[in-house]
Amino acid sequence: MPGPLLDTLRGKSVFPRPVWLMRQAGRYLPEYRALRAEKGGFLELVYDCDAAAEITLQPVRRFGFDGAILFSDILIVPYAMGQGLQFLAGEGPKLSPTLADHALESLAAVPERLSPIYDTVAKVKAQLDPGTTLLGFAGSPWTVATYMVAGEGSRDQHVTRLMAYRDPLAFQAIIDAIVEVTVDYLSGQIAAGAEAVQLFDSWAGSLAPAEFERWVIAPNAAIVSRLRARHPGVPVIGFPKGSGEKLPAYACETGVDAVGVDETIDPLWAARELPAGLPVQGNFDPLSLEAGSDMLEARAVALLEAFAGRPHVFNLGHGIGQHTPIAHVERLLAAVRGWRG
Ligand code: CP3
């Protein structure tokens, strides 16, 4: 029995709106922090399938979200492609060797690094109420490439944008390699029980229009068409964060089943400009949630009203912040569930 989230992603308008929050399994939850303190670092949690399944389920138990998103990270793909991966406290993730300094061919793939993730998906699926949709995910090739090339995060992804201009053929080979692994990886998640998948392009916003076509739209379109051939009927949500006015082109040309909208976009504009009937997901500002002012409920209602004309999954415009009070999440959910249209 598909739940309200899966129904919405398949194009039905559902009442009350289904809701989940990006990064809902994470540090703002005391039960997450307790398990993490017991088990050690982030990567240790991801590779402990029982712990990762438990963390995936924690926010669903606490808040009754309509979706459960697999607890993992977008950097597992570079790790499986043969880069070393470390999460250093206070410094962010580090990948080595970097593809700025080393050829793609110098990496030796370690596909076994993906299998535990499939085990986690299967464990979650076995424990999940059938009305709650299990979401798999991966980073999109451009965003993943920015970490593989630079070896770490950066404010404007300049090292990778320069490489893409200076040596587009070498960069295309990196993107193509990520597409290959990502199709298999998402396919493996679906085979293990994921009912829909999301492609996160966190840094789509740093590209000029022609580069956006080549490095965001084209690789995401390739992933969507190959997944659809293997798994017809499994919706793909595309989330090109920061894409602004390029969002309608992304939605049309990638063929995604639903589009994630970040908080910088006016929902009334998105409702008007996106293809009729296309399901949207978003776009409550995570900082508005963290601040929790007395405007929170009114802002939630304004968002529900703005997307009243199409299938809408209520979500944030980006991940929930680690300092967000639980009480603010409860208020947001009460506003969404209590809305009578
Ligand atoms: O909704 C989801 O859970 C989506 C999956 C997702 C995660 N991370 C899960 C995660 C996605 C799309 C990411 C993106 C990501 N991860 C980026 C790209 C930029 C962005 O913000 O979108 C980067 C640079 C990372 C690397 C990363 N992951 C760091 C630096 C950390 C914190 C490390 C630590 O020691 O806790 C993570 C942890 C992480 N990734 C969590 C989750 C749910 C757990 C903790 C939390 O952030 O609350």
Tab-separated table of N, CA and C in Angstrom, residues 192-288:
chain	number	residue	atom	x	y	z
A	192	ALA	N	17.056	-3.154	-2.695
A	192	ALA	CA	17.010	-3.480	-1.264
A	192	ALA	C	15.755	-2.947	-0.573
A	193	GLY	N	14.965	-2.121	-1.274
A	193	GLY	CA	13.704	-1.675	-0.660
A	193	GLY	C	13.384	-0.196	-0.739
A	194	ALA	N	14.292	0.627	-1.297
A	194	ALA	CA	13.953	2.055	-1.425
A	194	ALA	C	12.817	2.209	-2.441
A	195	GLU	N	11.820	3.046	-2.087
A	195	GLU	CA	10.619	3.176	-2.946
A	195	GLU	C	10.655	4.418	-3.828
A	196	ALA	N	11.578	5.329	-3.522
A	196	ALA	CA	11.811	6.527	-4.339
A	196	ALA	C	13.235	6.939	-4.006
A	197	VAL	N	13.858	7.713	-4.902
A	197	VAL	CA	15.222	8.164	-4.619
A	197	VAL	C	15.341	9.656	-4.907
A	198	GLN	N	16.256	10.299	-4.189
A	198	GLN	CA	16.487	11.725	-4.416
A	198	GLN	C	17.934	11.958	-4.835
A	199	LEU	N	18.101	12.808	-5.858
A	199	LEU	CA	19.427	13.232	-6.318
A	199	LEU	C	19.695	14.629	-5.769
A	200	PHE	N	20.709	14.737	-4.910
A	200	PHE	CA	21.037	16.012	-4.260
A	200	PHE	C	22.151	16.711	-5.030
A	201	ASP	N	21.826	17.851	-5.653
A	201	ASP	CA	22.870	18.652	-6.295
A	201	ASP	C	23.063	19.928	-5.483
A	202	SER	N	23.753	19.774	-4.357
A	202	SER	CA	23.868	20.868	-3.383
A	202	SER	C	24.540	22.107	-3.953
A	203	TRP	N	25.443	21.923	-4.938
A	203	TRP	CA	26.213	23.068	-5.464
A	203	TRP	C	25.838	23.390	-6.903
A	204	ALA	N	24.638	23.015	-7.332
A	204	ALA	CA	24.184	23.340	-8.696
A	204	ALA	C	24.201	24.839	-8.932
A	205	GLY	N	24.079	25.621	-7.869
A	205	GLY	CA	23.964	27.072	-7.990
A	205	GLY	C	25.241	27.794	-8.368
A	206	SER	N	26.369	27.103	-8.408
A	206	SER	CA	27.613	27.839	-8.700
A	206	SER	C	27.951	27.854	-10.191
A	207	LEU	N	27.126	27.243	-11.022
A	207	LEU	CA	27.481	27.112	-12.442
A	207	LEU	C	26.795	28.151	-13.330
A	208	ALA	N	27.547	28.634	-14.335
A	208	ALA	CA	27.006	29.498	-15.382
A	208	ALA	C	26.051	28.661	-16.253
A	209	PRO	N	25.135	29.317	-16.999
A	209	PRO	CA	24.076	28.573	-17.689
A	209	PRO	C	24.537	27.415	-18.591
A	210	ALA	N	25.530	27.635	-19.444
A	210	ALA	CA	25.948	26.545	-20.346
A	210	ALA	C	26.565	25.400	-19.554
A	211	GLU	N	27.287	25.756	-18.478
A	211	GLU	CA	27.897	24.730	-17.621
A	211	GLU	C	26.818	23.987	-16.842
A	212	PHE	N	25.773	24.694	-16.454
A	212	PHE	CA	24.648	24.056	-15.760
A	212	PHE	C	24.013	22.993	-16.672
A	213	GLU	N	23.865	23.326	-17.941
A	213	GLU	CA	23.317	22.357	-18.906
A	213	GLU	C	24.186	21.099	-18.956
A	214	ARG	N	25.496	21.328	-19.068
A	214	ARG	CA	26.402	20.206	-19.297
A	214	ARG	C	26.683	19.381	-18.045
A	215	TRP	N	26.858	20.052	-16.906
A	215	TRP	CA	27.316	19.324	-15.705
A	215	TRP	C	26.206	19.024	-14.706
A	216	VAL	N	25.070	19.717	-14.840
A	216	VAL	CA	23.934	19.405	-13.948
A	216	VAL	C	22.840	18.682	-14.741
A	217	ILE	N	22.309	19.339	-15.773
A	217	ILE	CA	21.155	18.745	-16.457
A	217	ILE	C	21.524	17.431	-17.157
A	218	ALA	N	22.573	17.424	-17.959
A	218	ALA	CA	22.883	16.217	-18.747
A	218	ALA	C	23.149	14.980	-17.875
A	219	PRO	N	24.020	15.063	-16.869
A	219	PRO	CA	24.249	13.846	-16.073
A	219	PRO	C	23.033	13.406	-15.253
A	220	ASN	N	22.252	14.363	-14.751
A	220	ASN	CA	21.046	13.954	-14.014
A	220	ASN	C	20.039	13.307	-14.964
A	221	ALA	N	19.938	13.839	-16.198
A	221	ALA	CA	19.038	13.228	-17.188
A	221	ALA	C	19.476	11.799	-17.492
A	222	ALA	N	20.786	11.582	-17.604
A	222	ALA	CA	21.298	10.234	-17.897
A	222	ALA	C	20.940	9.274	-16.754
A	223	ILE	N	21.105	9.733	-15.525
A	223	ILE	CA	20.795	8.873	-14.374
A	223	ILE	C	19.296	8.551	-14.362
A	224	VAL	N	18.460	9.573	-14.590
A	224	VAL	CA	17.003	9.349	-14.551
A	224	VAL	C	16.591	8.340	-15.624
A	225	SER	N	17.097	8.491	-16.844
A	225	SER	CA	16.606	7.594	-17.897
A	225	SER	C	17.091	6.164	-17.661
A	226	ARG	N	18.306	6.022	-17.156
A	226	ARG	CA	18.799	4.651	-16.919
A	226	ARG	C	18.114	4.004	-15.728
A	227	LEU	N	17.820	4.789	-14.700
A	227	LEU	CA	17.081	4.214	-13.563
A	227	LEU	C	15.675	3.825	-13.971
A	228	ARG	N	15.052	4.699	-14.781
A	228	ARG	CA	13.675	4.431	-15.202
A	228	ARG	C	13.602	3.151	-16.016
A	229	ALA	N	14.617	2.909	-16.847
A	229	ALA	CA	14.635	1.668	-17.647
A	229	ALA	C	14.731	0.453	-16.725
A	230	ARG	N	15.517	0.578	-15.666
A	230	ARG	CA	15.688	-0.570	-14.754
A	230	ARG	C	14.545	-0.707	-13.758
A	231	HIS	N	13.992	0.412	-13.322
A	231	HIS	CA	12.987	0.391	-12.242
A	231	HIS	C	11.811	1.290	-12.592
A	232	PRO	N	11.009	0.897	-13.581
A	232	PRO	CA	9.879	1.764	-13.942
A	232	PRO	C	8.957	1.950	-12.739
A	233	GLY	N	8.445	3.154	-12.581
A	233	GLY	CA	7.498	3.382	-11.486
A	233	GLY	C	8.141	3.793	-10.182
A	234	VAL	N	9.470	3.813	-10.100
A	234	VAL	CA	10.126	4.303	-8.880
A	234	VAL	C	10.484	5.774	-9.082
A	235	PRO	N	9.801	6.680	-8.368
A	235	PRO	CA	10.022	8.111	-8.624
A	235	PRO	C	11.425	8.583	-8.259
A	236	VAL	N	11.909	9.520	-9.058
A	236	VAL	CA	13.189	10.182	-8.793
A	236	VAL	C	12.905	11.658	-8.505
A	237	ILE	N	13.361	12.117	-7.336
A	237	ILE	CA	13.247	13.542	-6.973
A	237	ILE	C	14.588	14.185	-7.299
A	238	GLY	N	14.561	15.274	-8.048
A	238	GLY	CA	15.803	16.011	-8.330
A	238	GLY	C	15.822	17.285	-7.514
A	239	PHE	N	16.963	17.555	-6.872
A	239	PHE	CA	17.072	18.751	-6.029
A	239	PHE	C	18.323	19.549	-6.415
A	240	PRO	N	18.164	20.450	-7.409
A	240	PRO	CA	19.310	21.263	-7.835
A	240	PRO	C	19.352	22.546	-7.020
A	241	LYS	N	19.988	22.479	-5.855
A	241	LYS	CA	19.957	23.616	-4.934
A	241	LYS	C	20.639	24.831	-5.554
A	242	GLY	N	19.985	25.977	-5.419
A	242	GLY	CA	20.577	27.221	-5.911
A	242	GLY	C	20.419	27.450	-7.400
A	243	SER	N	19.607	26.631	-8.063
A	243	SER	CA	19.526	26.732	-9.534
A	243	SER	C	18.696	27.932	-9.990
A	244	GLY	N	17.913	28.531	-9.093
A	244	GLY	CA	17.194	29.766	-9.423
A	244	GLY	C	16.347	29.637	-10.671
A	245	GLU	N	16.549	30.593	-11.599
A	245	GLU	CA	15.699	30.645	-12.794
A	245	GLU	C	15.932	29.470	-13.734
A	246	LYS	N	16.961	28.655	-13.473
A	246	LYS	CA	17.205	27.482	-14.325
A	246	LYS	C	16.370	26.272	-13.888
A	247	LEU	N	15.613	26.423	-12.818
A	247	LEU	CA	14.843	25.285	-12.285
A	247	LEU	C	13.840	24.701	-13.293
A	248	PRO	N	13.063	25.533	-14.034
A	248	PRO	CA	12.127	24.929	-14.994
A	248	PRO	C	12.832	24.110	-16.077
A	249	ALA	N	13.984	24.591	-16.571
A	249	ALA	CA	14.727	23.832	-17.588
A	249	ALA	C	15.199	22.507	-16.996
A	250	TYR	N	15.686	22.579	-15.759
A	250	TYR	CA	16.125	21.353	-15.074
A	250	TYR	C	14.969	20.351	-14.995
A	251	ALA	N	13.800	20.858	-14.581
A	251	ALA	CA	12.640	19.970	-14.390
A	251	ALA	C	12.230	19.331	-15.723
A	252	CYS	N	12.218	20.122	-16.790
A	252	CYS	CA	11.772	19.591	-18.087
A	252	CYS	C	12.801	18.651	-18.689
A	253	GLU	N	14.070	19.056	-18.650
A	253	GLU	CA	15.086	18.339	-19.432
A	253	GLU	C	15.662	17.121	-18.732
A	254	THR	N	15.611	17.071	-17.398
A	254	THR	CA	16.146	15.874	-16.721
A	254	THR	C	15.129	14.748	-16.690
A	255	GLY	N	13.833	15.093	-16.781
A	255	GLY	CA	12.805	14.057	-16.690
A	255	GLY	C	12.546	13.571	-15.273
A	256	VAL	N	12.986	14.316	-14.252
A	256	VAL	CA	12.712	13.883	-12.878
A	256	VAL	C	11.195	13.837	-12.626
A	257	ASP	N	10.791	12.996	-11.682
A	257	ASP	CA	9.363	12.848	-11.366
A	257	ASP	C	8.872	13.938	-10.429
A	258	ALA	N	9.807	14.540	-9.688
A	258	ALA	CA	9.445	15.613	-8.747
A	258	ALA	C	10.673	16.480	-8.586
A	259	VAL	N	10.436	17.749	-8.253
A	259	VAL	CA	11.570	18.652	-8.158
A	259	VAL	C	11.628	19.297	-6.771
A	260	GLY	N	12.823	19.281	-6.182
A	260	GLY	CA	13.048	19.932	-4.892
A	260	GLY	C	13.341	21.401	-5.120
A	261	VAL	N	12.741	22.255	-4.275
A	261	VAL	CA	12.847	23.705	-4.430
A	261	VAL	C	13.537	24.244	-3.172
A	262	ASP	N	14.589	25.057	-3.346
A	262	ASP	CA	15.262	25.585	-2.153
A	262	ASP	C	14.560	26.848	-1.660
A	263	GLU	N	14.945	27.309	-0.470
A	263	GLU	CA	14.195	28.379	0.196
A	263	GLU	C	14.394	29.757	-0.435
A	264	THR	N	15.364	29.900	-1.347
A	264	THR	CA	15.558	31.215	-1.970
A	264	THR	C	14.542	31.463	-3.084
A	265	ILE	N	13.813	30.428	-3.479
A	265	ILE	CA	12.863	30.558	-4.589
A	265	ILE	C	11.468	30.890	-4.062
A	266	ASP	N	10.831	31.861	-4.705
A	266	ASP	CA	9.459	32.216	-4.351
A	266	ASP	C	8.535	31.069	-4.783
A	267	PRO	N	7.823	30.449	-3.846
A	267	PRO	CA	6.978	29.311	-4.229
A	267	PRO	C	5.903	29.691	-5.249
A	268	LEU	N	5.450	30.944	-5.223
A	268	LEU	CA	4.437	31.358	-6.210
A	268	LEU	C	5.036	31.370	-7.616
A	269	TRP	N	6.307	31.779	-7.708
A	269	TRP	CA	7.016	31.737	-8.999
A	269	TRP	C	7.175	30.272	-9.455
A	270	ALA	N	7.625	29.420	-8.527
A	270	ALA	CA	7.835	28.005	-8.880
A	270	ALA	C	6.514	27.372	-9.310
A	271	ALA	N	5.435	27.689	-8.585
A	271	ALA	CA	4.131	27.110	-8.904
A	271	ALA	C	3.696	27.514	-10.315
A	272	ARG	N	4.058	28.721	-10.721
A	272	ARG	CA	3.677	29.242	-12.035
A	272	ARG	C	4.574	28.706	-13.146
A	273	GLU	N	5.883	28.624	-12.885
A	273	GLU	CA	6.853	28.368	-13.955
A	273	GLU	C	7.148	26.890	-14.196
A	274	LEU	N	6.899	26.035	-13.208
A	274	LEU	CA	7.214	24.614	-13.405
A	274	LEU	C	6.106	23.954	-14.213
A	275	PRO	N	6.432	22.859	-14.939
A	275	PRO	CA	5.417	22.185	-15.756
A	275	PRO	C	4.173	21.831	-14.928
A	276	ALA	N	3.003	22.040	-15.518
A	276	ALA	CA	1.738	21.782	-14.813
A	276	ALA	C	1.715	20.340	-14.301
A	277	GLY	N	1.271	20.178	-13.056
A	277	GLY	CA	1.103	18.833	-12.511
A	277	GLY	C	2.372	18.208	-11.955
A	278	LEU	N	3.526	18.830	-12.213
A	278	LEU	CA	4.774	18.248	-11.697
A	278	LEU	C	4.810	18.388	-10.166
A	279	PRO	N	5.023	17.281	-9.452
A	279	PRO	CA	5.100	17.388	-8.002
A	279	PRO	C	6.320	18.205	-7.565
A	280	VAL	N	6.131	19.033	-6.527
A	280	VAL	CA	7.232	19.825	-5.984
A	280	VAL	C	7.458	19.427	-4.528
A	281	GLN	N	8.681	19.669	-4.075
A	281	GLN	CA	9.045	19.382	-2.689
A	281	GLN	C	9.793	20.582	-2.117
A	282	GLY	N	9.388	21.023	-0.956
A	282	GLY	CA	10.092	22.133	-0.312
A	282	GLY	C	9.091	23.055	0.349
A	283	ASN	N	9.457	24.303	0.469
A	283	ASN	CA	10.783	24.874	0.507
A	283	ASN	C	10.872	25.814	1.715
A	284	PHE	N	10.422	25.305	2.873
A	284	PHE	CA	10.419	26.092	4.106
A	284	PHE	C	11.870	26.379	4.501
A	285	ASP	N	12.131	27.618	4.906
A	285	ASP	CA	13.508	28.007	5.236
A	285	ASP	C	13.960	27.332	6.538
A	286	PRO	N	15.029	26.528	6.475
A	286	PRO	CA	15.486	25.849	7.698
A	286	PRO	C	15.851	26.830	8.818
A	287	LEU	N	16.258	28.041	8.467
A	287	LEU	CA	16.602	29.006	9.520
A	287	LEU	C	15.355	29.601	10.169
A	288	SER	N	14.275	29.708	9.402
A	288	SER	CA	13.014	30.140	9.984
A	288	SER	C	12.547	29.103	11.012
